Coordinates of N, CA and C in Angstrom, one line a residue:
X10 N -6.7 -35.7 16.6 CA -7.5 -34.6 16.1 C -6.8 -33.9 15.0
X11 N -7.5 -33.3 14.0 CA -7.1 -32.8 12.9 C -6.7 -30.9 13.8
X12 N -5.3 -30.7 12.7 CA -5.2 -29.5 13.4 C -5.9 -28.5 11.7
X13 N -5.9 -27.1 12.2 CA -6.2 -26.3 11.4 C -4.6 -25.1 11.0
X14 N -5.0 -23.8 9.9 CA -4.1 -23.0 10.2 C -3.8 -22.3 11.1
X15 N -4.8 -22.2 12.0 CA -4.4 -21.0 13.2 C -3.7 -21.5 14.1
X16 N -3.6 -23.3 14.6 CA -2.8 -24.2 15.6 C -1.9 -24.2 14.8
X17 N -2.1 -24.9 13.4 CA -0.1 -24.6 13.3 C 0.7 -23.5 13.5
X18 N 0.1 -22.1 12.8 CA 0.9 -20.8 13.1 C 0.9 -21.1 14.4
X19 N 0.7 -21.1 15.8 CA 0.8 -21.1 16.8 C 1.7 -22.3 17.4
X20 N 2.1 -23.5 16.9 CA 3.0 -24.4 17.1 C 3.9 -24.1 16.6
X21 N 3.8 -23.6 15.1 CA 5.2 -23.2 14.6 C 5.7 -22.2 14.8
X22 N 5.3 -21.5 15.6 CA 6.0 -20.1 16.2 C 6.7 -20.8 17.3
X23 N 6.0 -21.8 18.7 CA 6.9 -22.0 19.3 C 7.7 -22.6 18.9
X24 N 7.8 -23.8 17.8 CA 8.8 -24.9 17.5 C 9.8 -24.0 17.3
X25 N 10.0 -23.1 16.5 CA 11.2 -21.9 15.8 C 11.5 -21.0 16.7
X26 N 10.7 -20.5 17.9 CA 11.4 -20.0 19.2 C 11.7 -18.4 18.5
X27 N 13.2 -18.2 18.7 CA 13.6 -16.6 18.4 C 14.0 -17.0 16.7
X28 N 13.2 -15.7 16.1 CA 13.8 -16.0 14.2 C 15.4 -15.2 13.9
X29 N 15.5 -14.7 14.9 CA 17.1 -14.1 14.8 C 18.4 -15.5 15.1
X30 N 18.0 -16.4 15.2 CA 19.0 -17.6 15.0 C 18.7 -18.5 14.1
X31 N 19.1 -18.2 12.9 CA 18.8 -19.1 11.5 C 19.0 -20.4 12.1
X32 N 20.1 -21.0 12.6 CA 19.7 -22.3 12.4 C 19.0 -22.9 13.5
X33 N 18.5 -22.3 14.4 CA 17.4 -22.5 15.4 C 16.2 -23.0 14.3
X34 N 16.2 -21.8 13.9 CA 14.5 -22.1 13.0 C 14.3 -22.8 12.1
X35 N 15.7 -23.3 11.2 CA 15.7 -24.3 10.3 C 15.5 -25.8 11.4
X36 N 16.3 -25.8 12.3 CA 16.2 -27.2 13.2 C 14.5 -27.0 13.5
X37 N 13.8 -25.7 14.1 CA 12.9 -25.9 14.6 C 11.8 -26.2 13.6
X38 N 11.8 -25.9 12.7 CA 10.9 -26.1 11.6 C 11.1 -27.4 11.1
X39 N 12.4 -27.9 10.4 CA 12.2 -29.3 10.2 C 11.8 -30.5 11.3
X40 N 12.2 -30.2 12.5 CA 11.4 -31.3 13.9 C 10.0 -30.7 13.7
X41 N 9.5 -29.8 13.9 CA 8.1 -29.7 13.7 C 7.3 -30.1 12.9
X42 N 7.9 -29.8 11.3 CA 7.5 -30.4 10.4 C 7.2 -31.9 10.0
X43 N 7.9 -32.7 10.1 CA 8.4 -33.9 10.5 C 7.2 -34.4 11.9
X44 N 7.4 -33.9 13.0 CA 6.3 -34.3 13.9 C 4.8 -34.6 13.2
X45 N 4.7 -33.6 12.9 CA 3.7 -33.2 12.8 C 3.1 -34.4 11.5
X46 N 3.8 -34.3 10.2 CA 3.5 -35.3 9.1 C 3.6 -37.0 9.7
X47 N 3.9 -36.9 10.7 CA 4.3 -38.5 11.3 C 2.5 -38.7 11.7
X48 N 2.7 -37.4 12.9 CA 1.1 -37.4 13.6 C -0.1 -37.4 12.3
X49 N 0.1 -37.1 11.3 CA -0.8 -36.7 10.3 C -1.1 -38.6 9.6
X50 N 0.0 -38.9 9.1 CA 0.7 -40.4 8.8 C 0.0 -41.2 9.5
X51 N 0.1 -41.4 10.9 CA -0.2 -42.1 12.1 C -2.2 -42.2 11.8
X52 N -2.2 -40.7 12.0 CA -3.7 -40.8 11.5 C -4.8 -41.4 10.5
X53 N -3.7 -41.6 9.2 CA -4.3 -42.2 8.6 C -4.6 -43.9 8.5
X54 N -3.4 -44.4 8.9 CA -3.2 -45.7 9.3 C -4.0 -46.0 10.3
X55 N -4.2 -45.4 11.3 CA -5.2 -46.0 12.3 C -7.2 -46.2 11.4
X56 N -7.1 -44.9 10.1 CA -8.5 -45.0 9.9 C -9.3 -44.7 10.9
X57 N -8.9 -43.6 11.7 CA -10.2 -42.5 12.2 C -11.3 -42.2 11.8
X58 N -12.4 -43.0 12.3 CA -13.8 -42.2 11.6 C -14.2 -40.7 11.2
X59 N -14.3 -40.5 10.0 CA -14.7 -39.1 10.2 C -13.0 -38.0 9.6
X60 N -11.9 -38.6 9.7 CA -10.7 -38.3 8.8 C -10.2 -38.3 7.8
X61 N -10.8 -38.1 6.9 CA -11.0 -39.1 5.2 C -9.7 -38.4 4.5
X62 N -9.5 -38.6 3.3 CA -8.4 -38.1 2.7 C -8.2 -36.6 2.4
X63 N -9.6 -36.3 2.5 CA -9.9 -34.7 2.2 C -9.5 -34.2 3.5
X64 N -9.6 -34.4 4.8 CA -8.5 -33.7 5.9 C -7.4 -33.8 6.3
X65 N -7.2 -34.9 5.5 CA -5.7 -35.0 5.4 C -4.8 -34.1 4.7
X66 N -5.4 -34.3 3.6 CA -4.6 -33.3 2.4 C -4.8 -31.5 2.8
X67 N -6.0 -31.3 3.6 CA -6.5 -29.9 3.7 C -5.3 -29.8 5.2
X68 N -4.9 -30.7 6.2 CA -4.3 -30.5 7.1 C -2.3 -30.5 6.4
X69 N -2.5 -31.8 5.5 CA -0.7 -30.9 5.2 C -1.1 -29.9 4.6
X70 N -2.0 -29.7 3.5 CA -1.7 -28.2 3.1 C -1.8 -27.1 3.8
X71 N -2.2 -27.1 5.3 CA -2.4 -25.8 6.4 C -1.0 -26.3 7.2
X72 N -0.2 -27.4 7.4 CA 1.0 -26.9 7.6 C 2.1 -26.9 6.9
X73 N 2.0 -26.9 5.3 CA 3.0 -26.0 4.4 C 2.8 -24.7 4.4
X74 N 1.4 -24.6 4.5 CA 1.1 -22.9 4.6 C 2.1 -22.3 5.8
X75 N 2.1 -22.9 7.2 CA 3.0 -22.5 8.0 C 4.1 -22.6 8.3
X76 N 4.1 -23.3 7.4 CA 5.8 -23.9 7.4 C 6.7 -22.5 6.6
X77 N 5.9 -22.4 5.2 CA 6.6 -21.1 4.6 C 6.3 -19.8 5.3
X78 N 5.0 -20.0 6.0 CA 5.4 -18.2 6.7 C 6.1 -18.2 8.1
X79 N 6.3 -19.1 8.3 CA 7.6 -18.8 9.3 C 8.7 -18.4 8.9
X80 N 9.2 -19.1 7.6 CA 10.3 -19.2 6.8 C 10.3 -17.7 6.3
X81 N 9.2 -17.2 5.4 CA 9.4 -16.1 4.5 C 9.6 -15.1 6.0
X82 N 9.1 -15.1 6.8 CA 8.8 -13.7 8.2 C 10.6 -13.8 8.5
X83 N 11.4 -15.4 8.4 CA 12.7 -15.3 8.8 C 13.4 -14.4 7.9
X84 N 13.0 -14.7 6.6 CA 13.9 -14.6 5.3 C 13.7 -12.8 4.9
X85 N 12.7 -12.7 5.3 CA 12.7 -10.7 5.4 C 13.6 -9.9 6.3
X86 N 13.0 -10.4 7.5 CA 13.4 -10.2 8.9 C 15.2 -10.3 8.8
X87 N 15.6 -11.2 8.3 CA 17.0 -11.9 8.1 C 18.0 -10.4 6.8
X88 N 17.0 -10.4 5.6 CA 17.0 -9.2 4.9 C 17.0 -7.8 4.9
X89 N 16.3 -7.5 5.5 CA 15.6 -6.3 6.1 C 16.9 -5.8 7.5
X90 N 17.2 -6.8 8.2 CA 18.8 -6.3 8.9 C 20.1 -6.1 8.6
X91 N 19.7 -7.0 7.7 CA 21.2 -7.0 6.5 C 21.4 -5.6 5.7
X92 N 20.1 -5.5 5.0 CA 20.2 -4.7 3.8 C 19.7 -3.3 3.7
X93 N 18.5 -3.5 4.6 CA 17.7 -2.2 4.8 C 16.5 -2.8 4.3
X94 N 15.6 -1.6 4.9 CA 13.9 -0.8 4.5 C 13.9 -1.5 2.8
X95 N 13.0 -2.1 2.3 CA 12.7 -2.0 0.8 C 11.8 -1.3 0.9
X96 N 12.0 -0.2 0.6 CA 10.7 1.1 0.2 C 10.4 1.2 -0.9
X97 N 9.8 1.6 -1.9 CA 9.3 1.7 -3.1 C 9.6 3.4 -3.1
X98 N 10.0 3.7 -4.7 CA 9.7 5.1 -4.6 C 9.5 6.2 -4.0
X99 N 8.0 6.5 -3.3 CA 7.6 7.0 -2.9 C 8.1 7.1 -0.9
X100 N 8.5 6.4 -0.6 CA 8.8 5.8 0.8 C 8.4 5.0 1.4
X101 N 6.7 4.1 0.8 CA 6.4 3.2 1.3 C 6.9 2.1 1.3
X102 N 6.9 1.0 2.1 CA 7.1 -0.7 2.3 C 6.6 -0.6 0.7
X103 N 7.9 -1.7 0.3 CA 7.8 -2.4 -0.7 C 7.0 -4.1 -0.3
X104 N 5.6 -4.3 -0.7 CA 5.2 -5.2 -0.2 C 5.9 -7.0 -1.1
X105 N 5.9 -7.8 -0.4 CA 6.6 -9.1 -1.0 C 5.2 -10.2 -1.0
X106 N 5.2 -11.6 -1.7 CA 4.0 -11.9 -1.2 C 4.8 -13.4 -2.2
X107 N 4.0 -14.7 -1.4 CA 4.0 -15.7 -1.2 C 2.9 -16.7 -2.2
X108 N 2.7 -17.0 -3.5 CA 1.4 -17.3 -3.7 C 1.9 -19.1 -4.0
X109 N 1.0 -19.9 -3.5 CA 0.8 -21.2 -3.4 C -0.1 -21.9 -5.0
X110 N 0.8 -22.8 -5.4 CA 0.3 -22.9 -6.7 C 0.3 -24.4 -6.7
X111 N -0.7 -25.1 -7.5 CA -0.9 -26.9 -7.6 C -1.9 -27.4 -6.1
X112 N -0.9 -28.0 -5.8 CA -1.6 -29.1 -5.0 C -1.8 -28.3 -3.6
X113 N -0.7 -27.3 -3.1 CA -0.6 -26.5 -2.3 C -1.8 -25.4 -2.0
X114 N -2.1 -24.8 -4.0 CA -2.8 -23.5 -3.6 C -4.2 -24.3 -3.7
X115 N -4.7 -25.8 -4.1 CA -5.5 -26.0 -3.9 C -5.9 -27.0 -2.6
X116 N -5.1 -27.3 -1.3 CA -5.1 -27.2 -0.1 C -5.3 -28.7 -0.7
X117 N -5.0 -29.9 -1.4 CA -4.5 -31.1 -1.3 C -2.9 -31.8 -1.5
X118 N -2.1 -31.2 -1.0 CA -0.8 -31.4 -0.5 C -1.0 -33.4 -0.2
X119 N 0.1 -34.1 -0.5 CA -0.3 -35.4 0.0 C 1.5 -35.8 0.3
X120 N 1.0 -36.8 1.2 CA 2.2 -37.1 2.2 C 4.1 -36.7 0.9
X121 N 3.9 -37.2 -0.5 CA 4.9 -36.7 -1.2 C 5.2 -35.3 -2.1
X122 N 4.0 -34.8 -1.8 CA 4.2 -33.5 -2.4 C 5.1 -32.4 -2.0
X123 N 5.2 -31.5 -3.5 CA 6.4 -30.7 -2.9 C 5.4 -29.6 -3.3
X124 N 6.0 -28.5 -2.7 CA 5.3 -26.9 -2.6 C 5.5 -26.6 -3.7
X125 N 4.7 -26.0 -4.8 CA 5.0 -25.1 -5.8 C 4.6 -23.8 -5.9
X126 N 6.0 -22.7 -5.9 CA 5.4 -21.4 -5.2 C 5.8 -20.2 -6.3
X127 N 5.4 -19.6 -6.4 CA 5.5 -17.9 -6.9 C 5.8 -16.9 -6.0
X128 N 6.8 -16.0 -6.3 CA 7.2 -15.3 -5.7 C 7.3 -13.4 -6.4
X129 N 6.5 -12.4 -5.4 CA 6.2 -11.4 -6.0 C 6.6 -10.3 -5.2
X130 N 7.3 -9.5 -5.7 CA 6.8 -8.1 -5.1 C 6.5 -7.2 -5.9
X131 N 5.9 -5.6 -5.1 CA 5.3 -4.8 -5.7 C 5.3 -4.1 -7.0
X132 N 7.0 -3.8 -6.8 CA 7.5 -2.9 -8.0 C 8.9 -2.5 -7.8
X133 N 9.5 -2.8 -9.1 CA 11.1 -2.2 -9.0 C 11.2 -0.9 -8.9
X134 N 10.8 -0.4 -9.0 CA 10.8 1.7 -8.6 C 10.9 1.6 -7.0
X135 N 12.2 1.3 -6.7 CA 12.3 1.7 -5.2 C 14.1 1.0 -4.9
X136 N 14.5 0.8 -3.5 CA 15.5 0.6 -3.1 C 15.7 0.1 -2.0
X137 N 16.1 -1.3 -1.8 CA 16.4 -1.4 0.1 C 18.1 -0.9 0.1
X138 N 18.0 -0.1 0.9 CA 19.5 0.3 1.2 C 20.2 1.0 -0.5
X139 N 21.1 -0.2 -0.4 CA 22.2 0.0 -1.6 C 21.5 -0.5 -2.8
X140 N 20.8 -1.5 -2.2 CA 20.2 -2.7 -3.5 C 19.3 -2.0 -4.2
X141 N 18.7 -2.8 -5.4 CA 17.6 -2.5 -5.7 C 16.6 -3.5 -5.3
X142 N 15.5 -3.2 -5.4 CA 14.4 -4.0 -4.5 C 14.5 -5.3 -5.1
X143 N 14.9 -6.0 -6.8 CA 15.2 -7.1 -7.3 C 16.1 -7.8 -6.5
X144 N 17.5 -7.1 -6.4 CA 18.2 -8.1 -5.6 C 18.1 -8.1 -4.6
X145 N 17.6 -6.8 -3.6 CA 16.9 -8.2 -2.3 C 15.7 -9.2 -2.0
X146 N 15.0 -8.6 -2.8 CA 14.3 -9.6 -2.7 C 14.3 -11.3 -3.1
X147 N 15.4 -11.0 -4.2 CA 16.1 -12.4 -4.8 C 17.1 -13.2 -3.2
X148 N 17.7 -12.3 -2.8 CA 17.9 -12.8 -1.2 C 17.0 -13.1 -0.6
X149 N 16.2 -12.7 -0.8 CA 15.0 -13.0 0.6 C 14.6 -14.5 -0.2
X150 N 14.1 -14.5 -1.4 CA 13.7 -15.4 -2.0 C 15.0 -16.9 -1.7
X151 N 15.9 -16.6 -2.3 CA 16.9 -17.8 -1.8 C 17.0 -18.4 -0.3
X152 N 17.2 -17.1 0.4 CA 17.2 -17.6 2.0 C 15.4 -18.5 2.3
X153 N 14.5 -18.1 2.2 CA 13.4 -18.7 2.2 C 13.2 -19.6 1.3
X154 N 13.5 -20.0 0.2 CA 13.9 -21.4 -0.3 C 14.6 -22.5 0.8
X155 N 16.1 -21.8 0.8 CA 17.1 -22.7 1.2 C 16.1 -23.0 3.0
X156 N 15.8 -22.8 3.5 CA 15.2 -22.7 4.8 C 13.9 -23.9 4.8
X157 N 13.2 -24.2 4.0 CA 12.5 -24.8 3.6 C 13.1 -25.8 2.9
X158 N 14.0 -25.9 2.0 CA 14.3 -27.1 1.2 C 15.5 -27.8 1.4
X159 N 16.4 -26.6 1.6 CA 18.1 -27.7 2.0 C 18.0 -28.7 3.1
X160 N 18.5 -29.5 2.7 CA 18.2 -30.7 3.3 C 19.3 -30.2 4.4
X161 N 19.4 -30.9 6.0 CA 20.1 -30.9 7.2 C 20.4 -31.8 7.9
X162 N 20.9 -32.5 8.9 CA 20.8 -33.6 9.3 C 19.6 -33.5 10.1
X163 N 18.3 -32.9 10.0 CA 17.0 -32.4 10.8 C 15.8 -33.0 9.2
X164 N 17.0 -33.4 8.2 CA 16.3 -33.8 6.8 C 15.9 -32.0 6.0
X165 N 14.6 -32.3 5.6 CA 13.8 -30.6 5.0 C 12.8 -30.5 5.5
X166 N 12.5 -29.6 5.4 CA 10.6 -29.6 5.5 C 9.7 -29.5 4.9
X167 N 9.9 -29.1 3.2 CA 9.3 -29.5 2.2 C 9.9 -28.4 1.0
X168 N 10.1 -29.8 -0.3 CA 10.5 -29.7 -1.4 C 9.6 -28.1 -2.0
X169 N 10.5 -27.6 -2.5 CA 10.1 -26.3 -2.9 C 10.4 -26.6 -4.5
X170 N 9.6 -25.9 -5.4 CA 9.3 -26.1 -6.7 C 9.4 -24.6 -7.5
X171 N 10.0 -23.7 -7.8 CA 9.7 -22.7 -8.4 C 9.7 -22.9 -10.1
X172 N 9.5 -23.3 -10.8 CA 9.1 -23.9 -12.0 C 8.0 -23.2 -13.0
X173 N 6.8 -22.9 -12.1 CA 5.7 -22.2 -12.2 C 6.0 -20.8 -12.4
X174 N 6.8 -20.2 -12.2 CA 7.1 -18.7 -12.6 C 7.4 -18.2 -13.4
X175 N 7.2 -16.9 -14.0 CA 7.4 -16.7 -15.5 C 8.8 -17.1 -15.9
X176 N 9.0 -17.7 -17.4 CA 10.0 -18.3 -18.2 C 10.3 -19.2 -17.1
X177 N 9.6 -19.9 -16.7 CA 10.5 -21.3 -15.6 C 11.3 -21.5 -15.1
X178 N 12.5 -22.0 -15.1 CA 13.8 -22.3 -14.6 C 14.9 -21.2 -15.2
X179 N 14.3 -20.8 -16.6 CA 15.3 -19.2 -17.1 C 15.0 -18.0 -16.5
X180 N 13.8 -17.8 -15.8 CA 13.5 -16.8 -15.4 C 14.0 -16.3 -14.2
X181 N 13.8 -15.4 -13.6 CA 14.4 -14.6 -12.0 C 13.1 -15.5 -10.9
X182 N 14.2 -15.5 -10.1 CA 13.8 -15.9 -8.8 C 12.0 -15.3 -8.4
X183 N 11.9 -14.2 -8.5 CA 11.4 -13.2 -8.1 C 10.8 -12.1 -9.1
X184 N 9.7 -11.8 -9.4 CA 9.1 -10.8 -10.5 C 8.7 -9.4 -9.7
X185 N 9.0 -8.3 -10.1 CA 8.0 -7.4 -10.1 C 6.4 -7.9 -10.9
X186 N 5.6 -7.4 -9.9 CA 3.7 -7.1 -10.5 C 4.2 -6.8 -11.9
X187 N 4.4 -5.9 -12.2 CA 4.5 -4.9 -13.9 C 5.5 -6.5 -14.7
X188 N 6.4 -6.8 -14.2 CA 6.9 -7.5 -15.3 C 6.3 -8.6 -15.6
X189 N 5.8 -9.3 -14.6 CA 4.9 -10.6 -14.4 C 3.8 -10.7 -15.7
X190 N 3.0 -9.1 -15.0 CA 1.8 -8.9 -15.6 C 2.1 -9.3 -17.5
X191 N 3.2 -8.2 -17.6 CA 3.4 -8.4 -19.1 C 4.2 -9.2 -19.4
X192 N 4.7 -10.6 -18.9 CA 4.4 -11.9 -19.3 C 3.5 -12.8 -19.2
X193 N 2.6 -12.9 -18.5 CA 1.5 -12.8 -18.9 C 0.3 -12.8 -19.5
X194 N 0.7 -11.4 -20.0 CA 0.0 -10.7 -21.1 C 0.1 -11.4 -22.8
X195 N 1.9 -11.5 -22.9 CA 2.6 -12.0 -23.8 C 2.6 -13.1 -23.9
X196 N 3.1 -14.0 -22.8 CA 3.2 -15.9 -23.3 C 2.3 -16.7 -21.8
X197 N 1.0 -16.2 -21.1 CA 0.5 -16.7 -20.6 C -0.7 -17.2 -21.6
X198 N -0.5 -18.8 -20.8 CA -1.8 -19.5 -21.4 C -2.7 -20.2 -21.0
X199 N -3.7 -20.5 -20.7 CA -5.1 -21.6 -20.0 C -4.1 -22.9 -20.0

C-alpha cells in the first residue's frame, strides 16, 4: 500500500526515537529511509494495479518531505541548545523555513533524485544568544544538510542540492526574506 505524509511523519518520528542523540537520528533516518525506498522499489517491480508512476513519485516525494523535517526539527532543536532563542528584534521567534524546489517541490522525486532546497529565515534584525541570527542559522542549515546528506556506514538519506539559492554555490547557505527578496528583484529571472 502506498503510504502518505501523515504515516511517514509518524514512522519517522519512531525510526529517529529521542532527537537529542544526533547519531541516533542520523542512523534512524538513514534505516528508515532506505526501508522504506526498497518497499517503494519492491512496489514497483511487482506492478500493482492501480500504483502507476504518479504514486510513486508523489510517495518518495512525501518521504523526503519527512525525511527533512525530522532533520530540520533536529538541526534547530540541536541549535537552539547550543546557542540560544533566535528572536528577532522585537523578542519574537525568529521564524526559519524549508522550501522544496524541482522534482521535490513538485512531489515527483524518482528513485535517483536528489532534494533541491532553499533555505530562509525571517530577518537579520535580531540575535540568538551571542550570534547573529545569520550565523546560526547557517549552523542550523549545515547541521540539517550534513544529517541528510553525509554519507555513514547507514549510507544517506537523500542527496541534498542547494544550487537553487540566490548567487548559487557563491552565495550564503541561508538568506534573510529582505536580502533574497532584493535578489530577486535584481538578477531573478522566468
Amino acid at each position: 500500500q502506498a503510504r502518505d505524509l501523515r504515516s511517514y511523519r509518524r514512522l519517522a518520528a519512531s525510526a529517529v526515537g529521542d532527537l537529542s542523540d544526533a547519531i541516533a537520528v542520523r542512523r534512524g533516518l538513514r534505516r528508515f529511509a532506505a526501508r522504506e525506498k526498497l518497499r517503494i522499489a519492491t512496489r514497483e517491480l511487482l506492478a500493482h494495479p492501480g500504483q502507476d508512476v504518479d504514486v510513486t513519485a508523489r510517495e518518495l516525494g512525501d518521504l523526503a518531505d519527512a525525511c527533512c523535517e525530522v532533520a530540520l526539527v533536529e538541526a534547530l532543536a540541536w541549535a537552539e541548545g547550543r546557542f540560544g532563542t533566535p528572536l528577532a528584534s522585537g523578542g519574537e521567534p525568529c521564524p526559519f523555513v524549508v522550501i522544496g524546489m524541482g522534482k521535490l517541490g513538485g512531489r515527483e522525486l524518482n528513485a535517483g533524485s536528489d532534494v533541491d532546497l532553499m533555505l530562509f529565515y525571517e530577518t537579520d534584525d535580531g540575535r540568538a544568544g551571542e550570534h547573529s541570527l545569520h550565523e546560526h542559522y547557517t549552523r542550523v542549515a549545515q547541521r540539517f544538510v550534513a544529517t541528510l546528506d553525509d554519507p555513514t556506514d547507514d549510507g544517506f538519506v537523500w542527496r541534498v542540492d542547494l544550487r537553487l539559492r540566490p548567487e548559487g554555490t557563491r552565495g550564503p547557505l541561508v538568506n534573510a526574506l529582505a536580502a533574497a527578496e532584493r535578489y530577486y528583484e535584481t538578477w531573478g529571472r522566468t
